[in-house]
mmCIF file of C-alpha atoms in Angstrom:
data_model
loop_
_atom_site.group_PDB
_atom_site.id
_atom_site.type_symbol
_atom_site.label_atom_id
_atom_site.label_comp_id
_atom_site.label_asym_id
_atom_site.label_seq_id
_atom_site.Cartn_x
_atom_site.Cartn_y
_atom_site.Cartn_z
ATOM 1 C CA MET A 21 -49.137 42.732 31.268
ATOM 2 C CA PRO A 22 -47.461 46.008 30.286
ATOM 3 C CA ARG A 23 -48.919 47.917 27.398
ATOM 4 C CA ARG A 24 -47.216 47.007 24.119
ATOM 5 C CA LEU A 25 -48.495 48.836 21.094
ATOM 6 C CA LEU A 26 -46.187 48.015 18.234
ATOM 7 C CA PRO A 27 -45.658 50.903 15.811
ATOM 8 C CA ILE A 28 -48.947 51.842 14.181
ATOM 9 C CA VAL A 29 -46.957 53.304 11.247
ATOM 10 C CA THR A 30 -46.766 49.666 10.175
ATOM 11 C CA GLY A 31 -50.444 49.314 10.990
ATOM 12 C CA ILE A 32 -49.785 45.942 12.491
ATOM 13 C CA LEU A 33 -50.884 45.863 16.096
ATOM 14 C CA LEU A 34 -49.628 42.410 17.046
ATOM 15 C CA CYS A 35 -51.890 41.642 19.965
ATOM 16 C CA ILE A 36 -52.317 38.156 21.386
ATOM 17 C CA LEU A 37 -55.576 36.343 22.007
ATOM 18 C CA SER A 38 -56.842 35.806 25.548
ATOM 19 C CA LEU A 39 -58.874 32.662 25.017
ATOM 20 C CA SER A 40 -58.978 29.177 26.491
ATOM 21 C CA ALA A 41 -61.549 26.409 26.277
ATOM 22 C CA ALA A 42 -63.542 25.428 23.196
ATOM 23 C CA GLY A 43 -66.977 27.006 23.004
ATOM 24 C CA ALA A 44 -66.069 30.043 25.118
ATOM 25 C CA ALA A 45 -67.236 33.545 24.244
ATOM 26 C CA LEU A 46 -64.804 36.212 23.105
ATOM 27 C CA ALA A 47 -64.054 38.500 26.046
ATOM 28 C CA ILE A 48 -64.728 42.136 25.147
ATOM 29 C CA PRO A 49 -64.614 45.308 27.266
ATOM 30 C CA ASP A 50 -67.705 47.127 28.458
ATOM 31 C CA GLY A 51 -68.609 49.894 26.020
ATOM 32 C CA GLU A 52 -68.714 52.422 28.856
ATOM 33 C CA ASP A 53 -65.039 51.720 29.572
ATOM 34 C CA VAL A 54 -63.915 52.655 26.039
ATOM 35 C CA ARG A 55 -62.392 56.082 25.479
ATOM 36 C CA THR A 56 -61.523 55.780 21.758
ATOM 37 C CA ALA A 57 -62.197 53.111 19.129
ATOM 38 C CA TYR A 58 -60.116 52.444 16.016
ATOM 39 C CA VAL A 59 -60.151 50.104 13.061
ATOM 40 C CA PHE A 60 -56.826 49.279 11.440
ATOM 41 C CA GLY A 61 -55.525 47.752 8.253
ATOM 42 C CA ASP A 62 -53.183 48.490 5.340
ATOM 43 C CA PHE A 63 -50.573 49.549 7.918
ATOM 44 C CA VAL A 64 -52.544 52.500 9.328
ATOM 45 C CA LYS A 65 -55.364 52.999 11.838
ATOM 46 C CA TYR A 66 -58.472 55.162 11.712
ATOM 47 C CA GLU A 67 -60.503 56.546 14.592
ATOM 48 C CA VAL A 68 -64.173 55.543 14.577
ATOM 49 C CA THR A 69 -66.028 58.677 15.690
ATOM 50 C CA GLU A 70 -69.714 57.895 15.195
ATOM 51 C CA PRO A 71 -71.308 56.123 18.224
ATOM 52 C CA GLY A 72 -73.477 54.003 15.932
ATOM 53 C CA ASP A 73 -70.404 52.571 14.192
ATOM 54 C CA VAL A 74 -68.732 51.820 17.523
ATOM 55 C CA GLU A 75 -71.847 49.913 18.606
ATOM 56 C CA ARG A 76 -71.791 47.939 15.345
ATOM 57 C CA ILE A 77 -68.256 46.810 16.196
ATOM 58 C CA PHE A 78 -69.376 45.689 19.645
ATOM 59 C CA ALA A 79 -72.362 43.868 18.170
ATOM 60 C CA GLU A 80 -70.128 41.842 15.836
ATOM 61 C CA LEU A 81 -67.646 41.038 18.615
ATOM 62 C CA ARG A 82 -70.485 39.797 20.825
ATOM 63 C CA GLU A 83 -71.588 37.428 18.052
ATOM 64 C CA ILE A 84 -68.241 35.612 18.167
ATOM 65 C CA ASP A 85 -68.969 32.893 20.711
ATOM 66 C CA ASP A 86 -68.053 29.574 19.075
ATOM 67 C CA LEU A 87 -64.371 29.148 19.818
ATOM 68 C CA THR A 88 -62.485 25.962 19.071
ATOM 69 C CA ALA A 89 -59.228 24.767 20.663
ATOM 70 C CA PRO A 90 -56.315 27.248 20.393
ATOM 71 C CA ASN A 91 -54.129 26.955 17.351
ATOM 72 C CA GLU A 92 -50.493 26.079 18.089
ATOM 73 C CA GLN A 93 -49.113 28.570 15.583
ATOM 74 C CA TYR A 94 -49.260 32.335 15.447
ATOM 75 C CA ALA A 95 -52.176 33.454 13.341
ATOM 76 C CA PHE A 96 -49.922 35.579 11.155
ATOM 77 C CA ALA A 97 -47.974 32.462 10.132
ATOM 78 C CA ALA A 98 -50.788 31.825 7.679
ATOM 79 C CA GLY A 99 -49.735 34.948 5.804
ATOM 80 C CA GLY A 100 -51.655 37.975 4.673
ATOM 81 C CA ILE A 101 -52.164 41.382 6.223
ATOM 82 C CA PRO A 102 -54.243 41.655 9.395
ATOM 83 C CA ARG A 103 -57.280 43.840 9.906
ATOM 84 C CA GLY A 104 -58.533 44.635 13.350
ATOM 85 C CA VAL A 105 -60.145 46.705 16.051
ATOM 86 C CA LEU A 106 -58.350 48.599 18.815
ATOM 87 C CA PHE A 107 -60.012 50.086 21.896
ATOM 88 C CA GLU A 108 -58.205 52.597 24.083
ATOM 89 C CA LEU A 109 -59.800 52.276 27.512
ATOM 90 C CA LYS A 110 -60.390 54.960 30.108
ATOM 91 C CA ASP A 111 -57.993 53.300 32.570
ATOM 92 C CA GLY A 112 -55.130 53.691 30.082
ATOM 93 C CA LYS A 113 -55.160 50.059 28.950
ATOM 94 C CA THR A 114 -56.023 48.745 25.500
ATOM 95 C CA ALA A 115 -58.010 45.898 24.007
ATOM 96 C CA CYS A 116 -56.985 44.761 20.553
ATOM 97 C CA TYR A 117 -58.617 42.245 18.210
ATOM 98 C CA GLU A 118 -56.615 41.243 15.156
ATOM 99 C CA VAL A 119 -58.354 39.403 12.302
ATOM 100 C CA TRP A 120 -56.430 37.053 10.008
ATOM 101 C CA GLY A 121 -58.395 35.706 7.071
ATOM 102 C CA ASP A 122 -61.927 34.546 7.804
ATOM 103 C CA ASN A 123 -61.372 32.209 10.752
ATOM 104 C CA ARG A 124 -58.577 33.473 12.993
ATOM 105 C CA ILE A 125 -58.586 36.227 15.553
ATOM 106 C CA GLN A 126 -56.087 37.339 18.179
ATOM 107 C CA ARG A 127 -56.775 39.254 21.365
ATOM 108 C CA GLU A 128 -54.140 40.729 23.663
ATOM 109 C CA GLY A 129 -53.424 38.481 26.624
ATOM 110 C CA SER A 130 -52.301 34.899 25.938
ATOM 111 C CA ALA A 131 -49.850 32.739 24.063
ATOM 112 C CA SER A 132 -51.788 31.624 21.011
ATOM 113 C CA PRO A 133 -54.790 32.450 18.829
ATOM 114 C CA ALA A 134 -57.906 30.342 18.512
ATOM 115 C CA ILE A 135 -59.800 29.363 15.372
ATOM 116 C CA LEU A 136 -63.272 30.885 15.491
ATOM 117 C CA SER A 137 -66.600 30.314 13.763
ATOM 118 C CA GLY A 138 -67.580 31.636 10.338
ATOM 119 C CA LYS A 139 -69.217 34.692 11.950
ATOM 120 C CA LEU A 140 -65.730 36.205 11.940
ATOM 121 C CA GLY A 141 -66.168 36.989 8.259
ATOM 122 C CA ALA A 142 -68.873 39.542 9.137
ATOM 123 C CA LEU A 143 -66.485 41.297 11.501
ATOM 124 C CA ARG A 144 -63.796 41.473 8.848
ATOM 125 C CA GLY A 145 -66.278 42.952 6.384
ATOM 126 C CA LEU A 146 -67.292 45.627 8.892
ATOM 127 C CA ILE A 147 -63.655 46.522 9.508
ATOM 128 C CA GLU A 148 -63.109 46.913 5.761
ATOM 129 C CA GLU A 149 -66.213 49.096 5.486
ATOM 130 C CA LEU A 150 -65.241 51.382 8.372
ATOM 131 C CA SER A 151 -61.628 51.607 7.167
ATOM 132 C CA GLN A 152 -62.908 53.071 3.910
ATOM 133 C CA LYS A 153 -65.365 55.375 5.669
ATOM 134 C CA TYR A 154 -62.817 56.900 8.051
ATOM 135 C CA ARG A 155 -59.780 56.808 5.760
ATOM 136 C CA PRO A 156 -58.205 60.315 5.669
ATOM 137 C CA ASP A 157 -57.565 62.105 2.389
ATOM 138 C CA VAL A 158 -53.796 61.940 2.958
ATOM 139 C CA GLU A 159 -52.312 58.708 4.243
ATOM 140 C CA PRO A 160 -50.553 59.542 7.526
ATOM 141 C CA PHE A 161 -46.789 59.316 7.573
ATOM 142 C CA LEU A 162 -46.491 59.013 11.324
ATOM 143 C CA LEU A 163 -49.375 58.409 13.704
ATOM 144 C CA ALA A 164 -49.148 59.762 17.231
ATOM 145 C CA SER A 165 -49.120 56.631 19.363
ATOM 146 C CA PRO A 166 -46.973 55.840 22.417
ATOM 147 C CA GLY A 167 -46.008 52.533 20.856
ATOM 148 C CA GLU A 168 -44.401 53.985 17.746
ATOM 149 C CA ILE A 169 -41.756 56.274 19.178
ATOM 150 C CA PRO A 170 -41.144 56.657 22.900
ATOM 151 C CA ALA A 171 -42.784 59.590 24.603
ATOM 152 C CA PRO A 172 -40.418 62.541 25.176
ATOM 153 C CA GLY A 173 -38.527 62.174 28.424
ATOM 154 C CA GLN A 174 -39.408 58.493 28.786
ATOM 155 C CA ALA A 175 -36.931 56.869 26.430
ATOM 156 C CA GLY A 176 -33.228 56.237 26.464
ATOM 157 C CA GLY A 177 -30.707 56.043 23.662
ATOM 158 C CA GLU A 178 -31.447 52.337 23.270
ATOM 159 C CA THR A 179 -34.671 53.221 21.461
ATOM 160 C CA LEU A 180 -33.793 55.795 18.794
ATOM 161 C CA HIS A 181 -30.558 56.556 17.024
ATOM 162 C CA LEU A 182 -29.264 58.325 13.949
ATOM 163 C CA TYR A 183 -26.902 56.517 11.633
ATOM 164 C CA ASP A 184 -24.628 57.068 8.677
ATOM 165 C CA ASN A 185 -24.150 54.166 6.287
ATOM 166 C CA ALA A 186 -21.120 55.698 4.598
ATOM 167 C CA THR A 187 -19.067 55.539 7.809
ATOM 168 C CA LYS A 188 -20.940 52.708 9.605
ATOM 169 C CA SER A 189 -21.499 54.899 12.635
ATOM 170 C CA TYR A 190 -24.459 55.780 14.822
ATOM 171 C CA ALA A 191 -25.439 58.302 17.488
ATOM 172 C CA PRO A 192 -27.958 57.548 20.281
ATOM 173 C CA VAL A 193 -30.467 60.377 20.779
ATOM 174 C CA LYS A 194 -31.547 61.217 24.339
ATOM 175 C CA GLY A 195 -33.079 63.902 26.519
ATOM 176 C CA GLY A 196 -34.022 67.230 25.004
ATOM 177 C CA ARG A 197 -32.654 66.307 21.588
ATOM 178 C CA LEU A 198 -34.931 63.273 21.535
ATOM 179 C CA THR A 199 -37.923 65.455 22.393
ATOM 180 C CA ARG A 200 -37.102 67.936 19.626
ATOM 181 C CA LEU A 201 -36.499 65.259 17.027
ATOM 182 C CA ILE A 202 -39.716 63.388 17.784
ATOM 183 C CA GLY A 203 -41.627 66.675 17.673
ATOM 184 C CA ALA A 204 -40.176 67.609 14.282
ATOM 185 C CA LEU A 205 -40.951 64.158 12.888
ATOM 186 C CA ALA A 206 -44.490 64.123 14.311
ATOM 187 C CA ALA A 207 -45.097 67.583 12.766
ATOM 188 C CA LEU A 208 -44.877 65.889 9.353
ATOM 189 C CA ASP A 209 -47.870 63.665 10.138
ATOM 190 C CA GLY A 210 -50.321 63.902 7.259
ATOM 191 C CA ALA A 211 -48.203 66.469 5.422
ATOM 192 C CA GLY A 212 -46.481 64.054 3.074
ATOM 193 C CA ARG A 213 -47.535 62.720 -0.298
ATOM 194 C CA PRO A 214 -47.103 58.971 -0.878
ATOM 195 C CA ALA A 215 -44.615 58.593 -3.690
ATOM 196 C CA GLY A 216 -42.307 56.204 -5.446
ATOM 197 C CA PRO A 217 -38.705 55.817 -4.224
ATOM 198 C CA ASP A 218 -37.474 57.349 -7.484
ATOM 199 C CA GLU A 219 -39.139 60.663 -6.510
ATOM 200 C CA LEU A 220 -37.087 61.168 -3.328
ATOM 201 C CA GLY A 221 -33.943 62.568 -4.909
ATOM 202 C CA ALA A 222 -30.413 62.049 -3.627
ATOM 203 C CA ALA A 223 -29.636 60.642 -0.185
ATOM 204 C CA LEU A 224 -28.745 63.193 2.464
ATOM 205 C CA ALA A 225 -25.238 63.508 3.811
ATOM 206 C CA ALA A 226 -24.688 62.282 7.376
ATOM 207 C CA PRO A 227 -26.924 61.344 8.952
ATOM 208 C CA ASP A 228 -28.655 59.506 6.153
ATOM 209 C CA GLY A 229 -31.019 57.538 8.381
ATOM 210 C CA MET A 230 -32.658 56.927 11.717
ATOM 211 C CA ALA A 231 -33.637 53.686 13.468
ATOM 212 C CA VAL A 232 -36.483 53.362 15.952
ATOM 213 C CA TYR A 233 -36.821 50.200 18.001
ATOM 214 C CA ASP A 234 -39.993 49.021 19.725
ATOM 215 C CA GLY A 235 -39.727 45.486 21.003
ATOM 216 C CA GLU A 236 -39.659 43.171 18.002
ATOM 217 C CA ILE A 237 -40.205 45.958 15.484
ATOM 218 C CA LYS A 238 -37.489 48.126 13.992
ATOM 219 C CA LEU A 239 -38.405 51.092 11.816
ATOM 220 C CA GLU A 240 -35.799 52.609 9.553
ATOM 221 C CA TYR A 241 -36.202 56.104 8.148
ATOM 222 C CA GLU A 242 -33.918 56.853 5.191
ATOM 223 C CA PHE A 243 -33.619 60.582 4.521
ATOM 224 C CA TYR A 244 -33.442 62.054 1.035
ATOM 225 C CA GLU A 245 -33.507 65.527 -0.472
ATOM 226 C CA LYS A 246 -37.254 65.529 -1.046
ATOM 227 C CA GLY A 247 -38.583 63.002 1.441
ATOM 228 C CA ILE A 248 -38.298 59.855 3.523
ATOM 229 C CA LEU A 249 -38.296 56.129 2.808
ATOM 230 C CA VAL A 250 -39.739 54.060 5.691
ATOM 231 C CA LYS A 251 -38.718 50.416 6.122
ATOM 232 C CA THR A 252 -40.207 48.026 8.651
ATOM 233 C CA HIS A 253 -38.450 44.967 10.074
ATOM 234 C CA VAL A 254 -40.293 42.417 12.232
ATOM 235 C CA ASN A 255 -38.614 39.743 14.333
ATOM 236 C CA ARG A 256 -41.085 37.340 15.943
ATOM 237 C CA TYR A 257 -40.551 34.123 17.867
ATOM 238 C CA ASN A 258 -42.537 30.902 17.921
ATOM 239 C CA PHE A 259 -42.976 29.987 21.596
ATOM 240 C CA GLY A 260 -40.463 27.363 22.703
ATOM 241 C CA GLN A 261 -39.251 26.763 19.165
ATOM 242 C CA GLU A 262 -36.586 28.114 16.892
ATOM 243 C CA PRO A 263 -36.995 31.811 16.077
ATOM 244 C CA PHE A 264 -38.047 32.759 12.601
ATOM 245 C CA ARG A 265 -37.955 36.079 10.819
ATOM 246 C CA SER A 266 -40.685 37.626 8.721
ATOM 247 C CA ASP A 267 -41.282 40.998 7.130
ATOM 248 C CA MET A 268 -44.967 39.996 7.014
ATOM 249 C CA GLY A 269 -45.263 41.505 3.554
ATOM 250 C CA ILE A 270 -44.781 45.056 4.814
ATOM 251 C CA PRO A 271 -43.654 47.160 1.847
ATOM 252 C CA ASP A 272 -41.226 50.054 1.980
ATOM 253 C CA ARG A 273 -43.112 53.351 1.893
ATOM 254 C CA ALA A 274 -41.881 56.613 0.405
ATOM 255 C CA TYR A 275 -43.198 60.104 1.185
ATOM 256 C CA VAL A 276 -42.389 63.423 -0.457
ATOM 257 C CA PHE A 277 -42.620 66.579 1.675
ATOM 258 C CA SER A 278 -42.706 70.244 0.763
ATOM 259 C CA GLY A 279 -42.643 73.274 3.011
ATOM 260 C CA GLU A 280 -40.791 74.251 6.126
ATOM 261 C CA GLY A 281 -41.505 71.108 8.162
ATOM 262 C CA TYR A 282 -39.103 68.819 6.348
ATOM 263 C CA ARG A 283 -36.427 71.513 6.154
ATOM 264 C CA ALA A 284 -36.695 71.970 9.917
ATOM 265 C CA LEU A 285 -36.292 68.235 10.446
ATOM 266 C CA ARG A 286 -33.230 68.130 8.178
ATOM 267 C CA ASN A 287 -31.634 71.000 10.104
ATOM 268 C CA LEU A 288 -32.179 69.192 13.409
ATOM 269 C CA LEU A 289 -30.710 65.985 11.999
ATOM 270 C CA ARG A 290 -27.527 67.761 10.908
ATOM 271 C CA GLU A 291 -27.242 69.655 14.189
ATOM 272 C CA ASP A 292 -27.703 66.563 16.356
ATOM 273 C CA TRP A 293 -25.355 64.446 14.295
ATOM 274 C CA LYS A 294 -22.596 67.025 14.551
ATOM 275 C CA ALA A 295 -22.985 67.408 18.323
ATOM 276 C CA LEU A 296 -23.539 63.809 19.481
ATOM 277 C CA PRO A 297 -20.792 61.245 20.206
ATOM 278 C CA LYS A 298 -20.667 58.407 17.674
ATOM 279 C CA GLY A 299 -20.448 54.664 18.073
ATOM 280 C CA ASP A 300 -19.964 51.699 15.772
ATOM 281 C CA TYR A 301 -23.219 51.075 13.872
ATOM 282 C CA TRP A 302 -23.200 47.313 14.399
ATOM 283 C CA MET A 303 -22.760 47.874 18.130
ATOM 284 C CA GLY A 304 -25.726 50.216 17.999
ATOM 285 C CA MET A 305 -27.915 47.515 16.421
ATOM 286 C CA MET A 306 -27.391 45.100 19.329
ATOM 287 C CA ARG A 307 -30.446 44.333 21.473
ATOM 288 C CA TYR A 308 -29.860 42.920 24.935
ATOM 289 C CA TYR A 309 -32.871 40.594 24.846
ATOM 290 C CA LYS A 310 -31.488 38.984 21.668
ATOM 291 C CA LEU A 311 -28.422 37.602 23.464
ATOM 292 C CA ARG A 312 -28.169 33.832 23.510
ATOM 293 C CA GLY A 313 -27.754 33.558 27.251
ATOM 294 C CA TRP A 314 -28.442 29.876 27.849
ATOM 295 C CA GLU A 315 -26.133 28.151 30.293
ATOM 296 C CA GLU A 316 -25.003 25.596 27.736
ATOM 297 C CA THR A 317 -24.425 28.312 25.132
ATOM 298 C CA PRO A 318 -23.080 31.425 26.890
ATOM 299 C CA ALA A 319 -23.708 34.793 25.259
ATOM 300 C CA PHE A 320 -20.183 36.102 25.857
ATOM 301 C CA SER A 321 -16.669 34.783 25.468
ATOM 302 C CA LEU A 322 -13.807 37.037 26.623
ATOM 303 C CA HIS A 323 -10.221 36.659 25.469
ATOM 304 C CA ASN A 324 -7.606 38.859 27.148
ATOM 305 C CA TYR A 325 -4.618 38.719 24.804
ATOM 306 C CA LEU A 326 -2.406 40.567 27.286
ATOM 307 C CA THR A 327 -2.573 37.600 29.690
ATOM 308 C CA GLY A 328 -3.788 34.766 27.475
ATOM 309 C CA TYR A 329 -6.876 34.358 29.650
ATOM 310 C CA ARG A 330 -10.096 33.140 28.026
ATOM 311 C CA ARG A 331 -13.488 32.771 29.665
ATOM 312 C CA GLU A 332 -16.610 31.400 27.998
ATOM 313 C CA SER A 333 -19.093 33.398 30.068
ATOM 314 C CA ASP A 334 -19.118 36.195 32.610
ATOM 315 C CA ALA A 335 -21.497 37.331 35.346
ATOM 316 C CA ASN A 336 -20.986 40.949 34.255
ATOM 317 C CA GLU A 337 -22.716 40.510 30.905
ATOM 318 C CA GLY A 338 -24.983 43.536 31.468
ATOM 319 C CA ILE A 339 -21.976 45.773 32.113
ATOM 320 C CA ILE A 340 -20.101 44.300 29.153
ATOM 321 C CA PHE A 341 -23.075 44.870 26.861
ATOM 322 C CA SER A 342 -23.524 48.481 28.004
ATOM 323 C CA ASP A 343 -19.822 49.280 27.751
ATOM 324 C CA LEU A 344 -19.616 47.869 24.231
ATOM 325 C CA LYS A 345 -22.461 50.119 23.109
ATOM 326 C CA ALA A 346 -20.832 53.096 24.828
ATOM 327 C CA LEU A 347 -17.543 52.780 22.933
ATOM 328 C CA GLN A 348 -17.000 55.997 20.961
ATOM 329 C CA ILE A 349 -15.324 56.114 17.573
ATOM 330 C CA GLU A 350 -14.165 58.570 14.929
ATOM 331 C CA PRO A 351 -16.585 58.012 11.996
ATOM 332 C CA GLU A 352 -14.134 59.299 9.375
ATOM 333 C CA SER A 353 -11.681 56.535 10.311
ATOM 334 C CA TYR A 354 -13.994 53.797 8.994
ATOM 335 C CA GLN A 355 -12.377 50.917 7.137
ATOM 336 C CA LYS A 356 -14.007 47.898 5.559
ATOM 337 C CA ILE A 357 -11.865 44.860 6.366
ATOM 338 C CA THR A 358 -12.154 41.611 4.413
ATOM 339 C CA GLY A 359 -10.488 38.315 5.246
ATOM 340 C CA GLN A 360 -9.510 39.340 8.791
ATOM 341 C CA VAL A 361 -11.874 38.712 11.715
ATOM 342 C CA LEU A 362 -9.611 40.124 14.449
ATOM 343 C CA LEU A 363 -7.315 43.114 14.655
ATOM 344 C CA SER A 364 -3.740 42.089 13.937
ATOM 345 C CA GLU A 365 -2.634 43.024 17.475
ATOM 346 C CA PRO A 366 -5.711 42.903 19.729
ATOM 347 C CA GLU A 367 -5.557 43.354 23.483
ATOM 348 C CA LEU A 368 -9.082 42.117 24.087
ATOM 349 C CA ALA A 369 -11.633 40.185 22.030
ATOM 350 C CA ILE A 370 -15.239 39.494 22.949
ATOM 351 C CA GLU A 371 -17.391 37.019 21.085
ATOM 352 C CA ILE A 372 -21.126 37.696 21.344
ATOM 353 C CA ARG A 373 -23.740 35.092 20.437
ATOM 354 C CA PHE A 374 -27.271 36.138 19.532
ATOM 355 C CA GLU A 375 -30.551 34.294 19.097
ATOM 356 C CA GLY A 376 -30.796 33.101 15.526
ATOM 357 C CA GLY A 377 -27.138 32.104 15.343
ATOM 358 C CA ILE A 378 -25.443 35.413 14.478
ATOM 359 C CA VAL A 379 -22.063 35.876 16.185
ATOM 360 C CA TYR A 380 -20.217 39.166 16.625
ATOM 361 C CA THR A 381 -16.456 39.060 17.149
ATOM 362 C CA VAL A 382 -15.349 42.363 18.691
ATOM 363 C CA SER A 383 -11.607 43.009 18.985
ATOM 364 C CA MET A 384 -9.885 46.111 20.273
ATOM 365 C CA ASN A 385 -6.696 47.698 21.487
ATOM 366 C CA GLN A 386 -5.993 51.178 22.803
ATOM 367 C CA SER A 387 -6.344 52.657 19.314
ATOM 368 C CA TYR A 388 -8.827 50.619 17.289
ATOM 369 C CA LEU A 389 -12.175 48.832 17.470
ATOM 370 C CA GLN A 390 -13.053 46.122 14.949
ATOM 371 C CA VAL A 391 -16.398 44.323 14.691
ATOM 372 C CA HIS A 392 -16.978 41.237 12.570
ATOM 373 C CA SER A 393 -20.452 39.768 12.077
ATOM 374 C CA SER A 394 -20.894 36.165 11.018
ATOM 375 C CA ASP A 395 -23.741 37.001 8.637
ATOM 376 C CA VAL A 396 -21.711 39.343 6.399
ATOM 377 C CA GLY A 397 -18.458 38.927 4.546
ATOM 378 C CA TYR A 398 -16.404 41.717 6.108
ATOM 379 C CA ALA A 399 -15.523 43.500 9.351
ATOM 380 C CA VAL A 400 -15.905 47.164 10.334
ATOM 381 C CA ARG A 401 -12.908 49.001 11.836
ATOM 382 C CA HIS A 402 -12.805 52.432 13.512
ATOM 383 C CA ARG A 403 -10.282 54.420 15.502
ATOM 384 C CA PHE A 404 -11.383 55.108 19.058
ATOM 385 C CA ALA A 405 -12.403 58.672 19.813
ATOM 386 C CA ALA A 406 -10.242 60.453 22.367
ATOM 387 C CA GLY A 407 -11.472 59.730 25.868
ATOM 388 C CA SER A 408 -13.887 57.010 24.761
ATOM 389 C CA PRO A 409 -15.474 55.345 27.804
ATOM 390 C CA GLY A 410 -15.814 51.617 28.157
ATOM 391 C CA TYR A 411 -12.597 50.115 26.839
ATOM 392 C CA GLY A 412 -10.677 50.464 30.092
ATOM 393 C CA ARG A 413 -13.447 48.861 32.129
ATOM 394 C CA LEU A 414 -13.843 46.025 29.630
ATOM 395 C CA LEU A 415 -10.171 45.251 30.012
ATOM 396 C CA GLU A 416 -10.539 45.438 33.802
ATOM 397 C CA ILE A 417 -13.467 43.011 33.715
ATOM 398 C CA ALA A 418 -11.401 40.507 31.744
ATOM 399 C CA SER A 419 -8.444 40.908 34.102
ATOM 400 C CA GLU A 420 -10.643 40.646 37.204
ATOM 401 C CA ALA A 421 -12.302 37.530 35.794
ATOM 402 C CA GLN A 422 -8.878 35.963 35.402
ATOM 403 C CA ARG A 423 -7.883 36.841 38.964
ATOM 404 C CA TYR A 424 -11.135 35.372 40.255
ATOM 405 C CA ALA A 425 -10.575 32.179 38.254
ATOM 406 C CA ASP A 426 -7.007 31.931 39.611
ATOM 407 C CA VAL A 427 -8.258 32.245 43.203
ATOM 408 C CA ARG A 428 -10.866 29.548 42.663
ATOM 409 C CA GLN A 429 -8.268 27.195 41.200
ATOM 410 C CA ASN A 430 -5.672 28.011 43.869
ATOM 411 C CA PRO A 431 -7.652 28.978 47.015
ATOM 412 C CA GLY A 432 -4.594 28.688 49.284
ATOM 413 C CA THR A 433 -2.497 31.266 47.429
#
């Protein structure tokens, strides 16, 4: 299983329990294999540095040996905020134990948690004790963990982008700019003062925010004159059942910064926003794994208005998805359109169905792009930027799909 550390800035390391039969012992790593030990809770993690405290954690984990049958629901469905233990191992892997209440625990590795014996309460108490002991004087704003923000040079524009709410536009950040931006943000770690949202001052001009995606977690950073507001969005799925959404009680968090660090970050934000090509913000929010790609409910429906051809699905969905996200727009041309799903004279429309029932209707011609989302009461319209890639190939895909359909229906022609 690939390593998946969800952003520690939320403090919620959603690891899954590797347990099976009733009465089995909780599998734990050998202490000699552990490089670093942490306890986590209240949306942050703390390194446990004293060997005696690490051994106390192992002692409590070894006491957990009375497992019942696995629960069918995620442990977090019971509510509350998890506490837990995280081990970074010498082979680069991790072992994570997440405690929910007094009788549920999750360990990375399988599909469901198991309900454990009452001894779990002692483990939770130890985690609380060590969290207080190792809590830093200043609550960290951003913790350096590979799961929070992609490592420089290892992430594409799908993972981090800047956005501007006023013009409903976004800009993917890649390459050297990504490295610089992550470095400037990480330099603020521990330098901020937790504050109330009313202490942040006025919102910055474009860009006014940044989104970071990591699997089922999306972090939003809203930038203000004096600091940053951090919002966390969690989208989890119940195996084989309808998806459900939960913010898991994660509050918005505000931080005020003083000194050169935040000014340097603001300068980089303005510089990158000015230099980078822009796309439609709703297109930027799309995640490929959220497409509803079942055979009976295709993810895409293409309608070529130049020929009248309509197709309910297409084998080129990966190309279509990528080309839609690559469409470039002029942010200043933004219009909010009510009561009109499609452009008045579209050449191509693509309907996109997502898990959870949301449907995007994307219409375009040589001049304009319009995106309507079924979960809001208006559409977003932009003028295409000169030389924008993607539109021509999207039209070609629709035309080629029609030619292919014609050949299948009339193989002798």
